[in-house]
PDB file of C-alpha atoms in Angstrom:
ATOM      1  CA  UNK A 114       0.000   0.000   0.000  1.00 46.00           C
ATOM      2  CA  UNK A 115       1.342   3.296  -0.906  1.00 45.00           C
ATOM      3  CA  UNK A 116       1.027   5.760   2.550  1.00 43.00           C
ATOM      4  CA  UNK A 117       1.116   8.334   0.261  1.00 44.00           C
ATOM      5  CA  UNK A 118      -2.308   7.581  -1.343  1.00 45.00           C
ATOM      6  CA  UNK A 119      -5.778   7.652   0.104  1.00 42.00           C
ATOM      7  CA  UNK A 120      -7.168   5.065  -1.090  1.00 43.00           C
ATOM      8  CA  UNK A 121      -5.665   2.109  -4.141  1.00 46.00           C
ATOM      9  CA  UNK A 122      -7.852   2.823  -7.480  1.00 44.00           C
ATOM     10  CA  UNK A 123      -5.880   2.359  -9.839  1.00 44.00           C
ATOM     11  CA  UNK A 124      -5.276   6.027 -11.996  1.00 43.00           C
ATOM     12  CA  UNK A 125      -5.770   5.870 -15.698  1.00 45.00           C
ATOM     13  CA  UNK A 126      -2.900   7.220 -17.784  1.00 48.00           C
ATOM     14  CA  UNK A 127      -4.460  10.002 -18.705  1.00 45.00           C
ATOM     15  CA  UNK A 128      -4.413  11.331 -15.037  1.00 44.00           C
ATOM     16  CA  UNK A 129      -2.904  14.158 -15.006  1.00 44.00           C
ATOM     17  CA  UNK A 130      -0.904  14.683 -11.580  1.00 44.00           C
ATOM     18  CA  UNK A 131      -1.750  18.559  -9.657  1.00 44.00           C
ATOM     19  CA  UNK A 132       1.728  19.895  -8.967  1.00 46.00           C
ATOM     20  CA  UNK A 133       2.197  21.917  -5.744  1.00 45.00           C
ATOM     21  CA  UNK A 134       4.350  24.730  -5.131  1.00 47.00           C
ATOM     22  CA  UNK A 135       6.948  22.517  -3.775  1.00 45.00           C
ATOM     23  CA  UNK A 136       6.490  20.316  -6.771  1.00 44.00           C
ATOM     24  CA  UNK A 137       4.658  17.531  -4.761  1.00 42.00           C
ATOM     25  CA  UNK A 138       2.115  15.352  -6.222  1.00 42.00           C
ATOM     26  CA  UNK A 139      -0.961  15.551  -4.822  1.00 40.00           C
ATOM     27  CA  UNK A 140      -2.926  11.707  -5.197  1.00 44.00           C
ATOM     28  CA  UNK A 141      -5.316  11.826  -2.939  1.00 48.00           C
ATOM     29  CA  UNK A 142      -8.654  11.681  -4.505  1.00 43.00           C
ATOM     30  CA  UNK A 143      -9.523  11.604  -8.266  1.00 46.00           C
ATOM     31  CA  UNK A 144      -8.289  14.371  -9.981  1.00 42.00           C
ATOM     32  CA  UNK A 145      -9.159  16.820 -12.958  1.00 45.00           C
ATOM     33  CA  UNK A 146      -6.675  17.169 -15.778  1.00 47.00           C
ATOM     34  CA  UNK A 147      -5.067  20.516 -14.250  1.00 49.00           C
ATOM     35  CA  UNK A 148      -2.305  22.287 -16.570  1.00 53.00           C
ATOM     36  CA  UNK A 149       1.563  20.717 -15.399  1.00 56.00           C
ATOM     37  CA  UNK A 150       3.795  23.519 -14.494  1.00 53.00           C
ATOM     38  CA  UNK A 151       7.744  22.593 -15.305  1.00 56.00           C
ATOM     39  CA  UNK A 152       9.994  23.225 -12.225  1.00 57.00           C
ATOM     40  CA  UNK A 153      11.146  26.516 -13.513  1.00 58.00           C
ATOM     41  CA  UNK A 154       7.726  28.134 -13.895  1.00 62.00           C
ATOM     42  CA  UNK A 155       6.097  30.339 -10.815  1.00 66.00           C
ATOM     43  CA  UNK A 156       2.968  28.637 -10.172  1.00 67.00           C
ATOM     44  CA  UNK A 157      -0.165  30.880  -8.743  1.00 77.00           C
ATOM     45  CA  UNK A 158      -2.855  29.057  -6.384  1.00 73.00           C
ATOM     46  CA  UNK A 159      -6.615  29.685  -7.029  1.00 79.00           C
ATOM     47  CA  UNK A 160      -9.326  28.750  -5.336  1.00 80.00           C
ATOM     48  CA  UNK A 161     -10.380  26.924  -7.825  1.00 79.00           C
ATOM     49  CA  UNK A 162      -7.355  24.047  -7.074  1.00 80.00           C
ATOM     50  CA  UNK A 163      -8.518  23.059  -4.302  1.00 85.00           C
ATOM     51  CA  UNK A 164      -8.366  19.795  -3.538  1.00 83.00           C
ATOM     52  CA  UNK A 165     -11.708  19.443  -2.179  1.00 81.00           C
ATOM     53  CA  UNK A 166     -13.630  20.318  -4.959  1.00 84.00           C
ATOM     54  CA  UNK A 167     -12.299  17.348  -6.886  1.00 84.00           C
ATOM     55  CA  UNK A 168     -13.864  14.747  -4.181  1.00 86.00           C
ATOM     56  CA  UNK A 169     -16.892  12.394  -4.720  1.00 87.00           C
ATOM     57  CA  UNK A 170     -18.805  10.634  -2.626  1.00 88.00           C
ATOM     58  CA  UNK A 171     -17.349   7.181  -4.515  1.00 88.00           C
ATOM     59  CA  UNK A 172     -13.477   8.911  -2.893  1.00 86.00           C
ATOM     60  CA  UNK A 173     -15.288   9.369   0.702  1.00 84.00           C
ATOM     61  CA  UNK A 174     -16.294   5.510   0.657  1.00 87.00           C
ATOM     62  CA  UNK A 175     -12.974   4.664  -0.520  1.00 89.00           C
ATOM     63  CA  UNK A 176     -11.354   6.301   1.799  1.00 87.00           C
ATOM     64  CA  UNK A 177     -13.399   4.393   4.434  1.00 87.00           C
ATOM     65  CA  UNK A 178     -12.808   1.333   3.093  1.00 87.00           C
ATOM     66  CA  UNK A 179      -9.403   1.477   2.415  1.00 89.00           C
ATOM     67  CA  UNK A 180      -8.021   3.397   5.143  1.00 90.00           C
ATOM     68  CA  UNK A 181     -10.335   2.700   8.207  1.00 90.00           C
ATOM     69  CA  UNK A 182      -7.198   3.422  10.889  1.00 92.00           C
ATOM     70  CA  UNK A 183      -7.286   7.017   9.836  1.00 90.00           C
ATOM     71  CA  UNK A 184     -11.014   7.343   9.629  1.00 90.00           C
ATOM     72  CA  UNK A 185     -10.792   5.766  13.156  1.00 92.00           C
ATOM     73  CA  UNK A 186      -8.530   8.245  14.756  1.00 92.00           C
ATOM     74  CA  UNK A 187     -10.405  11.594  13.046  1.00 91.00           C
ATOM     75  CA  UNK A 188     -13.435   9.996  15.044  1.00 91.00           C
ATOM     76  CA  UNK A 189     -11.362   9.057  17.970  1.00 93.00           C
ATOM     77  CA  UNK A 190     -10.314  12.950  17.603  1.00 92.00           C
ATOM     78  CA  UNK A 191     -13.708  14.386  17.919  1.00 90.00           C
ATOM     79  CA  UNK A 192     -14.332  11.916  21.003  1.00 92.00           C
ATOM     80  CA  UNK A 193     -11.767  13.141  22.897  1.00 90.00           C
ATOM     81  CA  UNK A 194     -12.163  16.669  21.905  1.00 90.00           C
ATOM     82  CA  UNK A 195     -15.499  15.880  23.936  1.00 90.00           C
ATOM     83  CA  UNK A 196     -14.409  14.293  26.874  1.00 89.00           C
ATOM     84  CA  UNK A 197     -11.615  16.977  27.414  1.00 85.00           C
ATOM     85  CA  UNK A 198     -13.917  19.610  27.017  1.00 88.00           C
ATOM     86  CA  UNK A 199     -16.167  18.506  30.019  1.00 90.00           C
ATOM     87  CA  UNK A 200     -14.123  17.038  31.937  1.00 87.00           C
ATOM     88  CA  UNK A 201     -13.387  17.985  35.445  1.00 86.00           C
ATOM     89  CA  UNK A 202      -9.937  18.670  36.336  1.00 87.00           C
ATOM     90  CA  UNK A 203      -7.763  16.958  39.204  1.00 85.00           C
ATOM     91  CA  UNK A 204      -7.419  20.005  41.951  1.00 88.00           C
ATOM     92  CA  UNK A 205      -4.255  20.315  42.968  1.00 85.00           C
ATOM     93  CA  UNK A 206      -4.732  18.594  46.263  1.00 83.00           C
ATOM     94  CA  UNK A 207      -5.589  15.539  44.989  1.00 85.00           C
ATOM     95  CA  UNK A 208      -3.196  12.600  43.944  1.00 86.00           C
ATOM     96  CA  UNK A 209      -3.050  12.303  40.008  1.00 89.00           C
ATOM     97  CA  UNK A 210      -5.531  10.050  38.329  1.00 91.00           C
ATOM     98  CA  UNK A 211      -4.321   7.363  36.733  1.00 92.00           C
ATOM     99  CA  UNK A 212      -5.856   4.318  35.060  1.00 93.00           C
ATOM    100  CA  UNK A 213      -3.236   1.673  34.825  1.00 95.00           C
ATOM    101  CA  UNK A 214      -3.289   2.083  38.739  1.00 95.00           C
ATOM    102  CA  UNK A 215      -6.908   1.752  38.960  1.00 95.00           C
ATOM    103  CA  UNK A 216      -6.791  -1.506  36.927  1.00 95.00           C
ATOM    104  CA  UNK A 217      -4.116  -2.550  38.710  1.00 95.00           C
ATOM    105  CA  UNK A 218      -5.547  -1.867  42.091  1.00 95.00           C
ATOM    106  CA  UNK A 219      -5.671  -5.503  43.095  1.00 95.00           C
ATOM    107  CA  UNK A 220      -2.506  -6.350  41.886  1.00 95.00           C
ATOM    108  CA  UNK A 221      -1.022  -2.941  44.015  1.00 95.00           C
ATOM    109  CA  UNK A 222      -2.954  -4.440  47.362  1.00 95.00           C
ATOM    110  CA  UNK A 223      -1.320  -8.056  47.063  1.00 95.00           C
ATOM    111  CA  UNK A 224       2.152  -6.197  46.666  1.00 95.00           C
ATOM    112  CA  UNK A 225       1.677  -4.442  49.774  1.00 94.00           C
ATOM    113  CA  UNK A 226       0.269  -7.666  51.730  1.00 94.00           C
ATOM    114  CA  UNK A 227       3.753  -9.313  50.381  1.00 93.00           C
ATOM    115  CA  UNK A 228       6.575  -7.472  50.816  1.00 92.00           C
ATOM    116  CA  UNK A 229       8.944 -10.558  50.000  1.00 93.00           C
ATOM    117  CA  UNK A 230       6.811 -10.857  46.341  1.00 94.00           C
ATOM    118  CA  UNK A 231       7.316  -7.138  46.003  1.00 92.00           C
ATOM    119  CA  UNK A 232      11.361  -7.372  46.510  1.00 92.00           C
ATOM    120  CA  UNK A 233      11.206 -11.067  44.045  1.00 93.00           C
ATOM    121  CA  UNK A 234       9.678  -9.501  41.088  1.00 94.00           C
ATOM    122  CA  UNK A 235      11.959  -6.330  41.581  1.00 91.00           C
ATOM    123  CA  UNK A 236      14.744  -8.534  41.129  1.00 91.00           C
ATOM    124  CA  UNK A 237      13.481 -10.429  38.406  1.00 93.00           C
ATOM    125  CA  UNK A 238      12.869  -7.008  36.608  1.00 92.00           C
ATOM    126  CA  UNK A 239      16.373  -5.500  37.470  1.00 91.00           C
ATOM    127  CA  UNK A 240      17.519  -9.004  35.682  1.00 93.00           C
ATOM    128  CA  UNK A 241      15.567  -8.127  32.429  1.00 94.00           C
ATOM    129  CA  UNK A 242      17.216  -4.559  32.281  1.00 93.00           C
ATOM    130  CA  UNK A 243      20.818  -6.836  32.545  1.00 93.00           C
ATOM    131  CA  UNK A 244      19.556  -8.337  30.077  1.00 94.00           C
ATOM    132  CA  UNK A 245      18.593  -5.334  27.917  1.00 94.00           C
ATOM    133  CA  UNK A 246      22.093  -3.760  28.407  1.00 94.00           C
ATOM    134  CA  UNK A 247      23.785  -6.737  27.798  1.00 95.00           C
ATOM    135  CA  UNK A 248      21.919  -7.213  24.113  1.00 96.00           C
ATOM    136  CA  UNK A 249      22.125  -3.320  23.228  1.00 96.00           C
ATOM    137  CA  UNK A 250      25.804  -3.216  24.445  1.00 95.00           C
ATOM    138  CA  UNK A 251      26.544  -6.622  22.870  1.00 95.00           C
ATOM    139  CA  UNK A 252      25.212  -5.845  19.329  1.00 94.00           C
ATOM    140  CA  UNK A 253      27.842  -3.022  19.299  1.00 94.00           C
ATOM    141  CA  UNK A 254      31.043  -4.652  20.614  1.00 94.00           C
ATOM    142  CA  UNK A 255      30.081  -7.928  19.371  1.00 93.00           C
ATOM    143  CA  UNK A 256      28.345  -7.659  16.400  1.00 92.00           C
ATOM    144  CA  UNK A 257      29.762  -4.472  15.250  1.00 91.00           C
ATOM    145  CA  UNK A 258      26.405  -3.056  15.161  1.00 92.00           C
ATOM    146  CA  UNK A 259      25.892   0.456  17.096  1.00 93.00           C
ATOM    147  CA  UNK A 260      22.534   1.654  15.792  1.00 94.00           C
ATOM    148  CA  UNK A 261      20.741   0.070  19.012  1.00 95.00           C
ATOM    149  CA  UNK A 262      23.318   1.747  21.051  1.00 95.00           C
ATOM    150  CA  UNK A 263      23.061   4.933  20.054  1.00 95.00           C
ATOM    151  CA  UNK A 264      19.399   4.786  20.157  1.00 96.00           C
ATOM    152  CA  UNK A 265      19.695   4.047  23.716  1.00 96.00           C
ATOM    153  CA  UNK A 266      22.475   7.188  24.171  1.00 95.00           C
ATOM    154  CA  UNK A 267      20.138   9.113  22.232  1.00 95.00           C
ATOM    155  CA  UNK A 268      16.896   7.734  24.621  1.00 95.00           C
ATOM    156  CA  UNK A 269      18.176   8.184  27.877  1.00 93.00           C
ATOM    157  CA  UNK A 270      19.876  11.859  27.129  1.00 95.00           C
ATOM    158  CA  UNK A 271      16.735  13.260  25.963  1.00 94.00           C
ATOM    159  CA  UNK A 272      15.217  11.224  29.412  1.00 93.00           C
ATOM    160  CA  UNK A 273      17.471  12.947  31.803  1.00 93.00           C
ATOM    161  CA  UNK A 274      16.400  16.493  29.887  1.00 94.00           C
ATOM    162  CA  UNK A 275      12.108  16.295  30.206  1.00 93.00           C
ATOM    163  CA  UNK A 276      12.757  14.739  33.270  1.00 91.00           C
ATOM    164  CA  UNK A 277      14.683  16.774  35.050  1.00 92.00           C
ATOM    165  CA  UNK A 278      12.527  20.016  33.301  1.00 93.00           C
ATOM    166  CA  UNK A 279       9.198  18.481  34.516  1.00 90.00           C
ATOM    167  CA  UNK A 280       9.650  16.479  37.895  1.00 89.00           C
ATOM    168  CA  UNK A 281       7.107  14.405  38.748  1.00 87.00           C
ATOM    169  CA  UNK A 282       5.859  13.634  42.576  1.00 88.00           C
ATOM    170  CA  UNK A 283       6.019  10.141  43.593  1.00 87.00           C
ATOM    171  CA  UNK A 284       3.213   7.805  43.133  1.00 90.00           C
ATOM    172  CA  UNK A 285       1.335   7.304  45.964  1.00 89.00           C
ATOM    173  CA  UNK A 286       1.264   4.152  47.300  1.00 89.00           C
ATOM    174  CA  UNK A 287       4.937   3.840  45.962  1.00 89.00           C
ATOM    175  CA  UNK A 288       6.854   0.249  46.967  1.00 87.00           C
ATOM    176  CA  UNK A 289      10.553   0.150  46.095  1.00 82.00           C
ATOM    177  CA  UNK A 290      13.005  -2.096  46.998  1.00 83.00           C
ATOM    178  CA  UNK A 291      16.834  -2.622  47.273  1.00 79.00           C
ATOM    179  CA  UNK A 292      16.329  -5.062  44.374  1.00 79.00           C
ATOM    180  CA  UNK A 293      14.612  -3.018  41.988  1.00 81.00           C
ATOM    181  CA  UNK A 294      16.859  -0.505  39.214  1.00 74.00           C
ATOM    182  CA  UNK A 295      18.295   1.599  40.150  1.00 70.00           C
ATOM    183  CA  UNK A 296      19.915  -0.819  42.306  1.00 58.00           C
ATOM    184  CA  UNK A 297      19.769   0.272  45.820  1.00 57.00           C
ATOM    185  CA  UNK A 298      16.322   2.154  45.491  1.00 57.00           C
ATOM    186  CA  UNK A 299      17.728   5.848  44.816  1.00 63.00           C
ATOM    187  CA  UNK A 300      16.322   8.609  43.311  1.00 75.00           C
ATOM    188  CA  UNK A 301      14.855   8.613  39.394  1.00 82.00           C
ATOM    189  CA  UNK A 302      13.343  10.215  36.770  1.00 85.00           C
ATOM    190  CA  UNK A 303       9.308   9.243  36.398  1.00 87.00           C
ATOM    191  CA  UNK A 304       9.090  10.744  32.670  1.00 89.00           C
ATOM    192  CA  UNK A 305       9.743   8.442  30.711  1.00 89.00           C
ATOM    193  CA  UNK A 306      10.082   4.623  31.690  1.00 92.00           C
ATOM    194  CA  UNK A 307      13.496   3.715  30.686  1.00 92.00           C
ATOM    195  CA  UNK A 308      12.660   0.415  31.107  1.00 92.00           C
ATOM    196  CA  UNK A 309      10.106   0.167  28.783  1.00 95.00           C
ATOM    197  CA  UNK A 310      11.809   2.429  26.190  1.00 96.00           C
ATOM    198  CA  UNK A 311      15.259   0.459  26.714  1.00 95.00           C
ATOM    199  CA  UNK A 312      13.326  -2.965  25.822  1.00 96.00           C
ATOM    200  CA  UNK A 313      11.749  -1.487  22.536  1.00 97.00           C
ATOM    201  CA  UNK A 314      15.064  -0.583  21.100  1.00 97.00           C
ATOM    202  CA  UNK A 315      16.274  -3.985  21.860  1.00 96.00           C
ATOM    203  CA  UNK A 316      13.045  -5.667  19.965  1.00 96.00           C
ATOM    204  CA  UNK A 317      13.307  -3.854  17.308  1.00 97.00           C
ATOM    205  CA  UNK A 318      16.949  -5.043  17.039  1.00 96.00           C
ATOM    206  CA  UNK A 319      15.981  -8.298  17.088  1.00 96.00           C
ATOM    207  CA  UNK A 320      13.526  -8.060  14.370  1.00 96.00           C
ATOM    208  CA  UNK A 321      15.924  -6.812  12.043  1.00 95.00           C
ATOM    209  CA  UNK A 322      17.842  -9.698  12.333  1.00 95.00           C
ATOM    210  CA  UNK A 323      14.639 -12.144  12.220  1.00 95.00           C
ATOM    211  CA  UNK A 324      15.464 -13.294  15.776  1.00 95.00           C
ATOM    212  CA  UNK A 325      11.683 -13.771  15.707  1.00 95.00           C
ATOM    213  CA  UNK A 326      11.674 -15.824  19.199  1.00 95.00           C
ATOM    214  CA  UNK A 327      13.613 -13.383  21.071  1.00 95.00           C
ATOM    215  CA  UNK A 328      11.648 -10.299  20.064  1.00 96.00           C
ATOM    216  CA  UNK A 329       8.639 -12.033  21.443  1.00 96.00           C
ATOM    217  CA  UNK A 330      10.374 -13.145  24.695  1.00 96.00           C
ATOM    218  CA  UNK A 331      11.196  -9.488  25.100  1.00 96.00           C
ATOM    219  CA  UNK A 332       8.202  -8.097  24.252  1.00 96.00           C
ATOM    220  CA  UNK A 333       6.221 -10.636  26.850  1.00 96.00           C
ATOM    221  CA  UNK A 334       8.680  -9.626  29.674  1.00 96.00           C
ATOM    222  CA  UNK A 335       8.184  -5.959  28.872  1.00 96.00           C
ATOM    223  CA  UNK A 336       4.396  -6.436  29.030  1.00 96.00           C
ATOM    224  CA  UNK A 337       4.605  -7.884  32.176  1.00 96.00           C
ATOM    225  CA  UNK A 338       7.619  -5.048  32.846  1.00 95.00           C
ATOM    226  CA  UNK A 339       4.786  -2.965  32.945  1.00 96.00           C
ATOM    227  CA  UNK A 340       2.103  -4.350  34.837  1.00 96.00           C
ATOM    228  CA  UNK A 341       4.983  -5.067  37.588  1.00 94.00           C
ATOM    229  CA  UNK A 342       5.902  -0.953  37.878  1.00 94.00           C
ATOM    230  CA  UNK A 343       2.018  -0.183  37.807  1.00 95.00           C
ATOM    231  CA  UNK A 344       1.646  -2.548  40.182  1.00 95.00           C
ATOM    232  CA  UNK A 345       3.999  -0.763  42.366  1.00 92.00           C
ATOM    233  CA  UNK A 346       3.300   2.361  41.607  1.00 91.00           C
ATOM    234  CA  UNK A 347       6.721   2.764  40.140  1.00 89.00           C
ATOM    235  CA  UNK A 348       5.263   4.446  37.328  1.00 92.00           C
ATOM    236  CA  UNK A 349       2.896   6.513  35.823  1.00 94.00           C
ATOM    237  CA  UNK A 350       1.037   5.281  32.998  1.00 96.00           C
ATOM    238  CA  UNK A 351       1.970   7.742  30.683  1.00 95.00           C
ATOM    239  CA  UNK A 352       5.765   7.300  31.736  1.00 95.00           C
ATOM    240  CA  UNK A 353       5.172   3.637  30.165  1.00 96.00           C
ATOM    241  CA  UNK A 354       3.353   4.937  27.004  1.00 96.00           C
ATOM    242  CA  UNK A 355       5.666   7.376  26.177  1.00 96.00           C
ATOM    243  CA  UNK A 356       8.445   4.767  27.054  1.00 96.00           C
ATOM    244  CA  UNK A 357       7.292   2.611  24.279  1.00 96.00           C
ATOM    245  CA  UNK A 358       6.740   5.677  21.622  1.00 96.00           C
ATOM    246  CA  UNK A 359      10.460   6.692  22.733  1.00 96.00           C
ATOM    247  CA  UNK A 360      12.217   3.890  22.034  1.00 96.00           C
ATOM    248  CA  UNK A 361      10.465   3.082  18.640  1.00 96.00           C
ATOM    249  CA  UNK A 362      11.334   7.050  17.771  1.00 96.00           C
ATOM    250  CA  UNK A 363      15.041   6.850  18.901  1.00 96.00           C
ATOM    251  CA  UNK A 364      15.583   3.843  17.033  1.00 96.00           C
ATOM    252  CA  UNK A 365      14.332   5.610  14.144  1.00 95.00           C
ATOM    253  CA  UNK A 366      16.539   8.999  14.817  1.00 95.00           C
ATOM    254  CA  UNK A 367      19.869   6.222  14.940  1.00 94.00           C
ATOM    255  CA  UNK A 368      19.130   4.713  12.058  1.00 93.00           C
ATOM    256  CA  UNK A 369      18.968   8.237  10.103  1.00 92.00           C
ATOM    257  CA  UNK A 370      21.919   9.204  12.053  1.00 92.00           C
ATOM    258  CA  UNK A 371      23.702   5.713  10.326  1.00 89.00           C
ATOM    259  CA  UNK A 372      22.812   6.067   7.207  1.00 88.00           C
ATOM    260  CA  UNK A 373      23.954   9.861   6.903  1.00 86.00           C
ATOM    261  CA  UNK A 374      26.920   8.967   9.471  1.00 76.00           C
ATOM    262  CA  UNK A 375      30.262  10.052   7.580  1.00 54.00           C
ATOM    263  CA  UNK A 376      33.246   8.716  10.260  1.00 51.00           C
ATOM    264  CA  UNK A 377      36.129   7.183   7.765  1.00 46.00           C
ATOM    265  CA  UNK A 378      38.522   7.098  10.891  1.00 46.00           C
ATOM    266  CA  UNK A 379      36.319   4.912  12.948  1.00 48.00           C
ATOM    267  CA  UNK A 380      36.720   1.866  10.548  1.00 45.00           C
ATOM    268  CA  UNK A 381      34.215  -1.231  11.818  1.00 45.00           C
ATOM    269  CA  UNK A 382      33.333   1.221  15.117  1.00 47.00           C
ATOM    270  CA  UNK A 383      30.409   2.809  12.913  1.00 50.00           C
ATOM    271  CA  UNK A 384      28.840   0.403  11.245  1.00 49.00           C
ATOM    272  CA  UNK A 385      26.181   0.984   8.857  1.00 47.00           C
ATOM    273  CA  UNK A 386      23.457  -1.581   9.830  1.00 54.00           C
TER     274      UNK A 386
END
């Protein structure tokens, strides 16, 4: 599917493509045979180009059909544009709202009932970070791979920034433990989750290399990652969500960075992939 189209009819020859003012094509509903303007020409906007004007109702069912994720978040949009608008706000003497601990309300209660449960699964989770860090690290110095690596420098730098320039109170109802990471139970940033962010990178590593079975072990213990630090109040919900969106965007920014890295002295150090 081309992202660049709204919906897949195929477009006679005779189409003639609208060219912008920054000579981009413009595909996204049928469109009248419009006069082509060579690079070199100044081209004048009317009214009359709009792109609107060209649509039919056959383009507004195709664009249903074909691109119902879209459609869904325009009327996702206009939900939420609702609920914001009457929706009464937290007062500032109240402990944030948060959903992921309200569904995880039971979970939090058997935590507290169990402080020896609480201090097992921090351990088990400060062993799944190890294991993060050893994979990111290892695809570098092993594998002579750095993308993931720098994703990860790039992740946790731009971390350290929001959250030191917005710092979050602690949950209530927050349970750490000398097992949990940061080892020792010290001080961290709440925006974003590291952990969560850390564990993306790595699966999308492992994808590239079709290492199919290890992306999905990673991506299981990162789901339960994140009902563990609900759980314990160790994190906001949106510290998780953003988490994820952070790691799949700082893998992204390394592997632009790669492919427009120039660094003929570093040999093998920078490699491409």
């Amino acid at each position: 599917m081309n992202g660049d189209n709204l919906h897949q009819r195929s477009v006679p020859q005779t189409t003639t493509i609208l060219k912008t003012p920054h000579n981009i094509s413009v595909t996204n509903f049928n469109l009248k045979k419009t006069p082509n303007y060579a690079p070199s020409q100044t081209y004048c906007w009317s009214f009359a180009d709009a792109s609107f004007l060209r649509w039919t109702t056959a383009d507004v069912f195709h664009l249903f059909k074909y691109h119902p994720v879209p459609c869904f978040f325009a009327v996702s949009l206009l939900f939420f544009m609702g609920v914001e608008y009457t929706l009464q706000m937290i007062p500032p003497s109240s402990p944030p709202f948060d959903i992921g601990f309200v569904a995880t309300d039971y979970l939090h209660r058997v935590l507290v009932a169990s402080p020896t449960l609480n201090t097992v699964l921090a351990g088990l989770n400060t062993v799944f970070v190890g294991m993060q860090t050893a994979y990111i690290i290892g695809t570098w110095v092993i594998e002579g791979r750095p993308r993931s690596t720098i994703a990860t420098l790039f992740m946790f730098t731009c971390r350290g920034i929001l959250g030191y320039s917005t710092q979050l109170p602690l949950p209530e109802g927050f349970l750490g433990s000398g097992a949990d990471f940061p080892v020792g139970n010290v001080s961290f940033f709440l925006f974003y989750s590291g952990h969560v962010a850390g564990s993306v990178i790595a699966s999308l590593d492992m994808r590239r290399m079709h290492r199919w079975e290890l992306a999905f072990l990673f991506d299981t213990l990162n789901l339960l990652q994140v009902v563990r630090l609900l759980s314990s109040r160790g994190h906001y919900t949106i510290d998780l969500a953003v988490g994820l969106g952070a790691g799949m965007l700082f893998d992204s920014l390394a592997g632009k960075y790669m492919n427009n890295a120039i660094a003929p002295d570093y040999g093998d150090a920078l490699y491409t992939n």
